[in-house]
Amino acid sequence: MLMNIGFGHFLVLAAVLFAIGAAGVLLRKNVLIIMMSIELMLNAANLTIITFARMHGDLGGHSFAMVVIAVAAAEVAVGLAIVVAIFRTRRHADVDKLNILKH
Amino acid sequence: MTPRVLPYLLALALTVVVLGVGAAAFAPPAAAQPAPAQVKPLPRSATPAGKDVSDRDVVTKRDAAGQVPATGKPRTSTGTALAFWLFAAITIGGSIFVITRKNLITAVMGMVGTFFGLAALYMLLYAHFLAVIQMLVYAGAIMVLFVFVIMILNKPEDEPYATKGRAGKAVAGLAMAYLIYRLASVLLSVDRNVTAAQLAAPAPTAEGYDWGSTAAVGWNLFNEYLFPFEAVSILLLVAVVGAIAVARPLKDDDGEVLPPGDGGRGAGGA
Amino acid sequence: MTFSSGDLVYVAPFLVLAASGVLLVLAEAFFAGKDRSALAGLTVAGALASSVVSVVLYRQMGPSEAKLLFSEMLIADRTGYVLTALFGVVAALAALLAPAHQRAHGWVIGEDYGILLLAASGMVILAQAANLATVFLGVETMSIAVYVMTALRRRSRRGNEAALKYFLMGAFATGFLLYGMALVYGAVGTTSMVHIQGRLASGDLGLLTVGMFLMVAAFAFKVAAVPFHMWAPDAYEGAPTPVTAFMAAAVKAAAVAAMIRVFGQFMGGDRLPYGVIGWASPLVVLAAITITVGNIAAIRQDNIKRMLAYSSISHGGVLLVGLCAMGLGAKSGQASLLYYLIAYSLTTMGAFAVVAYVGNRDNERLDIDQWAGLASRHPAAALAMTVCLLALGGMPPTGGFFAKFYVFKSAMDTQDQQLLWLVAIGVVNSAISIFYYLRLVTAMYFKDARIEIAPTRSAALAFVMAVCPLVILEMGIFPGWWLSL
């Protein structure tokens, strides 16, 4: 178990990373930390994809992972732009204080 | 228990577990280089238990046909195991840093650690090109973007943990914990169905490139993944144009007014 | 495996949209400080051109012909072209709403048009996707573009608050979508959806089930199904009305289009959807909750945009019923879903066009009470809104009636009528929904105006307000042709 590293180890590691990312999204209220946590989730998914690509001997998984990295970069750029726009109109970036739109 | 303490305890416990497991795996220091290592999990074989202490460093022996022999018990090399646990610890430790730190720059540094650990793990999985891309794009570009925005905002948090909707989040958290628990058993069972061919070091691609090398991934990217590769450019264009349109300074817009009924004071809040 | 230029013909709708999107982004540089209405004209031209191309390609394809393109990344068939034509039309309608609203509410930003078309090109990828990678790419192209469009009214604090909430929720859902895809990929060893069915026998069912459930949850986010709907009312209220219309009509339709591909077609059939491990099991529960909660929440709303948002949530629930029926093997499932998507999209565009018309710079008039007396001053607008509301409520003779009727009918067609309870819930809820739609109709027709109404006048807006209700009525009176698509 400890010295025999199998694909399962990588997959469980990815699952733990995914869970930590999801916990960060739910627990933290700073927008930037939430965005980093989302990046953690995407990276966990990428690790899973690459592990399975190795397991199935399918290079398509690597190309998929490249697409994911590009998408993640684009998402971060737009997200940070929205954060900057929010900051311009209210001088903070706390999710909890965003309450003009009522439920 | 206040919500402030809980994540720290969680972080501590997880770090202890991960590091402890890593330390238990510690063996002769032939390990620090992850790149040439191979991943050789245990397939189902008829070897009786208890006879396996002697051949620690034996990587799977392959016969002429490339088949893993059915009798010998294939093992991961100690170096690989050690590298895995080391980089797993860095990855998990870094990610826990991200979600627990109050200081944003510290969180970013944890994130860089996570990306470094992940890049090393990609190496262990023969994804050499992606490991480089991971470092270049994530650690090199995305995190720098984060640091810039942190410098623009430059605000410390007074109360870092979100307190709204705690009940809903607790339910979501429990559901997630259960999911991960169930998932772990599913994921670990993957190794039981793995064939010897899947365990062996991957053969070069049909075009003769090393599996996972730049040439091999590039070939795949421009053949099988040609359409997504080209279509990503649309996405990047949206992101570039959109980010500028959203984030450029307000004074550049001629003739715009704040829509009334929009929460009192004028935009800018100054 | 190799690239053939002949494939390009079959993705012509995508190419037209993407090319005109790029063109518009460039054109914006020459319109700084000038009237941007010309950009709207170009946008309409590009979107309609892609629709026309879709129609031409539709007529060339045989009824059950399907062609795989670009190493099984995309698929060309009639279903796809119906959807691409729909996305083109909806994008054109949204572009028609934009100039008047931008002028009236002071957010004259030319980038809106280019990004609108690029978002539509992402939707077209979704409609033709045959691979998990293209599904992911399409979802992201569409979503990122719509986050940007939501945030474009930058001086509005509502606007950027809505954008941030939408972005965070959407990105969170993206994480689940991708992780689910990763697990499905692990189970079957390929991302090509065409092969998923074939490889089930050797695949890992445990991984596949978890992966499918995660994907169901992520798509439920995108169609705003309860309990993943929290972002929708906020985003719909905060976004500029033309963008809201586009979000409510096209984004939801595109998410459903992706679900038709992923679940209905490639994971449908006689093996996957059933039982504890099937994707249909969580989906029927989600559908039932979504219809009910969406309706009940809509009753309590005084803000028209939020009311329409909750109403669109409950419509999403009905769409999920149709998806379950399709996955469970109902023959008429796909045709009824397409009919519903067309009727729903056009109705939503019409309703939001009237919302954009009634408001002006000083007062967006989003409160239901502020619509009192609309019928006496602006009878045409009130009539258009009434037709749209009746269609949303599923009343004959509008297309909304047949949309709901055919979806529920296809749900009844499933084996052993196992969706009967779901149909019962849906019908009861349709009756409930009449209540809050009629509340607005009552306000318009039977109450006296308390404040002067000074609507946003624009020929393009009036055109949308006229065309949408007419087409909906036509769909309701002669549904045959639409159902044969």
PDB file of C-alpha atoms in Angstrom, chain A residues 11 14-15 18 22 25-26 31 34-35 38 41-42 44-45 48-49 52-53 55-56 58 60-61 64 67-68 71 74-75 78-79 82-83 85-86 89-90 95 98-103, chain C residues 132-133 136-137 140 144 147-148 151 154-155 157-158 160-165 167-168 171-172 174-176 178-179 181-183 185-191 207 234-235 237-238 303 306:
ATOM      1  CA  LEU A  11      -6.727   9.134  -8.258  1.00  0.00           C
ATOM      2  CA  ALA A  14      -6.815  13.995  -6.991  1.00  0.00           C
ATOM      3  CA  ALA A  15     -10.093  13.350  -5.158  1.00  0.00           C
ATOM      4  CA  PHE A  18     -10.839  18.261  -5.387  1.00  0.00           C
ATOM      5  CA  ALA A  22     -14.564  22.538  -2.938  1.00  0.00           C
ATOM      6  CA  VAL A  25     -15.127  27.559  -2.175  1.00  0.00           C
ATOM      7  CA  LEU A  26     -17.682  26.857   0.532  1.00  0.00           C
ATOM      8  CA  VAL A  31     -13.202  36.177  -3.902  1.00  0.00           C
ATOM      9  CA  ILE A  34     -12.489  31.206  -3.872  1.00  0.00           C
ATOM     10  CA  MET A  35     -11.094  31.518  -7.377  1.00  0.00           C
ATOM     11  CA  ILE A  38     -11.777  26.601  -8.088  1.00  0.00           C
ATOM     12  CA  MET A  41     -10.655  21.709  -8.401  1.00  0.00           C
ATOM     13  CA  LEU A  42      -9.769  22.045 -12.073  1.00  0.00           C
ATOM     14  CA  ALA A  44      -7.592  17.840  -9.478  1.00  0.00           C
ATOM     15  CA  ALA A  45      -9.685  16.979 -12.522  1.00  0.00           C
ATOM     16  CA  THR A  48      -7.397  12.494 -12.867  1.00  0.00           C
ATOM     17  CA  ILE A  49      -7.481  12.878 -16.637  1.00  0.00           C
ATOM     18  CA  PHE A  52      -6.400   7.784 -16.791  1.00  0.00           C
ATOM     19  CA  ALA A  53      -4.565   8.773 -19.967  1.00  0.00           C
ATOM     20  CA  MET A  55      -3.685   3.960 -17.631  1.00  0.00           C
ATOM     21  CA  HIS A  56      -5.455   3.661 -20.968  1.00  0.00           C
ATOM     22  CA  ASP A  58      -4.453   7.308 -24.681  1.00  0.00           C
ATOM     23  CA  GLY A  60      -6.037  12.194 -26.231  1.00  0.00           C
ATOM     24  CA  GLY A  61      -6.205  12.704 -22.478  1.00  0.00           C
ATOM     25  CA  PHE A  64      -7.831  17.318 -23.300  1.00  0.00           C
ATOM     26  CA  VAL A  67      -7.533  22.401 -23.509  1.00  0.00           C
ATOM     27  CA  VAL A  68      -8.509  22.471 -19.836  1.00  0.00           C
ATOM     28  CA  VAL A  71      -9.873  27.246 -20.476  1.00  0.00           C
ATOM     29  CA  ALA A  74      -9.312  32.282 -19.752  1.00  0.00           C
ATOM     30  CA  GLU A  75     -11.687  31.815 -16.855  1.00  0.00           C
ATOM     31  CA  VAL A  78     -12.395  37.071 -16.870  1.00  0.00           C
ATOM     32  CA  GLY A  79     -12.972  36.371 -13.177  1.00  0.00           C
ATOM     33  CA  ILE A  82     -14.962  41.109 -12.784  1.00  0.00           C
ATOM     34  CA  VAL A  83     -13.309  41.362  -9.352  1.00  0.00           C
ATOM     35  CA  ALA A  85     -14.798  45.960 -11.755  1.00  0.00           C
ATOM     36  CA  ILE A  86     -16.503  45.195  -8.430  1.00  0.00           C
ATOM     37  CA  THR A  89     -17.543  50.456  -7.561  1.00  0.00           C
ATOM     38  CA  ARG A  90     -17.322  49.460  -3.912  1.00  0.00           C
ATOM     39  CA  VAL A  95     -18.768  37.768  -1.128  1.00  0.00           C
ATOM     40  CA  LEU A  98     -22.632  41.596  -1.916  1.00  0.00           C
ATOM     41  CA  ASN A  99     -26.282  41.889  -1.056  1.00  0.00           C
ATOM     42  CA  ILE A 100     -27.975  44.455  -3.263  1.00  0.00           C
ATOM     43  CA  LEU A 101     -29.760  41.692  -5.113  1.00  0.00           C
ATOM     44  CA  LYS A 102     -32.199  40.268  -2.642  1.00  0.00           C
ATOM     45  CA  HIS A 103     -33.178  36.672  -2.362  1.00  0.00           C
TER      46      HIS A 103
ATOM     47  CA  LEU C 132     -16.646  15.292 -24.028  1.00  0.00           C
ATOM     48  CA  ALA C 133     -13.818  17.682 -24.928  1.00  0.00           C
ATOM     49  CA  PHE C 136     -16.518  21.155 -22.237  1.00  0.00           C
ATOM     50  CA  LEU C 137     -15.162  23.683 -24.709  1.00  0.00           C
ATOM     51  CA  GLU C 140     -16.971  27.244 -21.359  1.00  0.00           C
ATOM     52  CA  ILE C 144     -17.326  32.897 -20.156  1.00  0.00           C
ATOM     53  CA  TYR C 147     -20.206  36.242 -17.629  1.00  0.00           C
ATOM     54  CA  VAL C 148     -18.629  39.101 -19.540  1.00  0.00           C
ATOM     55  CA  ALA C 151     -20.723  42.483 -16.247  1.00  0.00           C
ATOM     56  CA  ARG C 154     -20.019  48.492 -15.360  1.00  0.00           C
ATOM     57  CA  ARG C 155     -21.341  51.432 -13.418  1.00  0.00           C
ATOM     58  CA  ARG C 157     -23.373  47.774  -8.863  1.00  0.00           C
ATOM     59  CA  ARG C 158     -26.229  45.372  -9.388  1.00  0.00           C
ATOM     60  CA  ASN C 160     -21.265  43.517 -11.429  1.00  0.00           C
ATOM     61  CA  GLU C 161     -22.586  41.892  -8.291  1.00  0.00           C
ATOM     62  CA  ALA C 162     -24.736  39.673 -10.506  1.00  0.00           C
ATOM     63  CA  ALA C 163     -21.740  38.953 -12.735  1.00  0.00           C
ATOM     64  CA  LEU C 164     -19.542  37.912  -9.825  1.00  0.00           C
ATOM     65  CA  LYS C 165     -22.183  35.624  -8.334  1.00  0.00           C
ATOM     66  CA  PHE C 167     -19.143  33.665 -12.392  1.00  0.00           C
ATOM     67  CA  LEU C 168     -18.319  32.023  -9.068  1.00  0.00           C
ATOM     68  CA  ALA C 171     -16.887  28.220 -12.351  1.00  0.00           C
ATOM     69  CA  PHE C 172     -17.666  25.984  -9.365  1.00  0.00           C
ATOM     70  CA  THR C 174     -17.303  23.809 -14.244  1.00  0.00           C
ATOM     71  CA  GLY C 175     -15.100  22.044 -11.699  1.00  0.00           C
ATOM     72  CA  PHE C 176     -17.768  19.399 -11.183  1.00  0.00           C
ATOM     73  CA  LEU C 178     -14.735  18.490 -15.625  1.00  0.00           C
ATOM     74  CA  TYR C 179     -14.232  16.061 -12.764  1.00  0.00           C
ATOM     75  CA  MET C 181     -15.902  13.989 -17.432  1.00  0.00           C
ATOM     76  CA  ALA C 182     -12.537  12.819 -16.103  1.00  0.00           C
ATOM     77  CA  LEU C 183     -14.183   9.905 -14.303  1.00  0.00           C
ATOM     78  CA  TYR C 185     -13.111   9.083 -19.402  1.00  0.00           C
ATOM     79  CA  GLY C 186     -11.436   6.793 -16.901  1.00  0.00           C
ATOM     80  CA  ALA C 187     -14.331   4.348 -16.999  1.00  0.00           C
ATOM     81  CA  VAL C 188     -14.488   3.933 -20.773  1.00  0.00           C
ATOM     82  CA  GLY C 189     -11.010   5.001 -21.872  1.00  0.00           C
ATOM     83  CA  THR C 190     -12.168   7.519 -24.440  1.00  0.00           C
ATOM     84  CA  THR C 191     -13.744  10.950 -24.504  1.00  0.00           C
ATOM     85  CA  LEU C 207     -16.469   5.233 -12.027  1.00  0.00           C
ATOM     86  CA  ASP C 234     -29.691  37.318  -9.033  1.00  0.00           C
ATOM     87  CA  ALA C 235     -27.975  37.064 -12.389  1.00  0.00           C
ATOM     88  CA  GLU C 237     -32.110  40.658 -12.222  1.00  0.00           C
ATOM     89  CA  GLY C 238     -28.688  42.265 -12.286  1.00  0.00           C
ATOM     90  CA  ASN C 303     -39.959  42.102  -9.413  1.00  0.00           C
ATOM     91  CA  ARG C 306     -37.109  37.782 -10.817  1.00  0.00           C
TER      92      ARG C 306
END
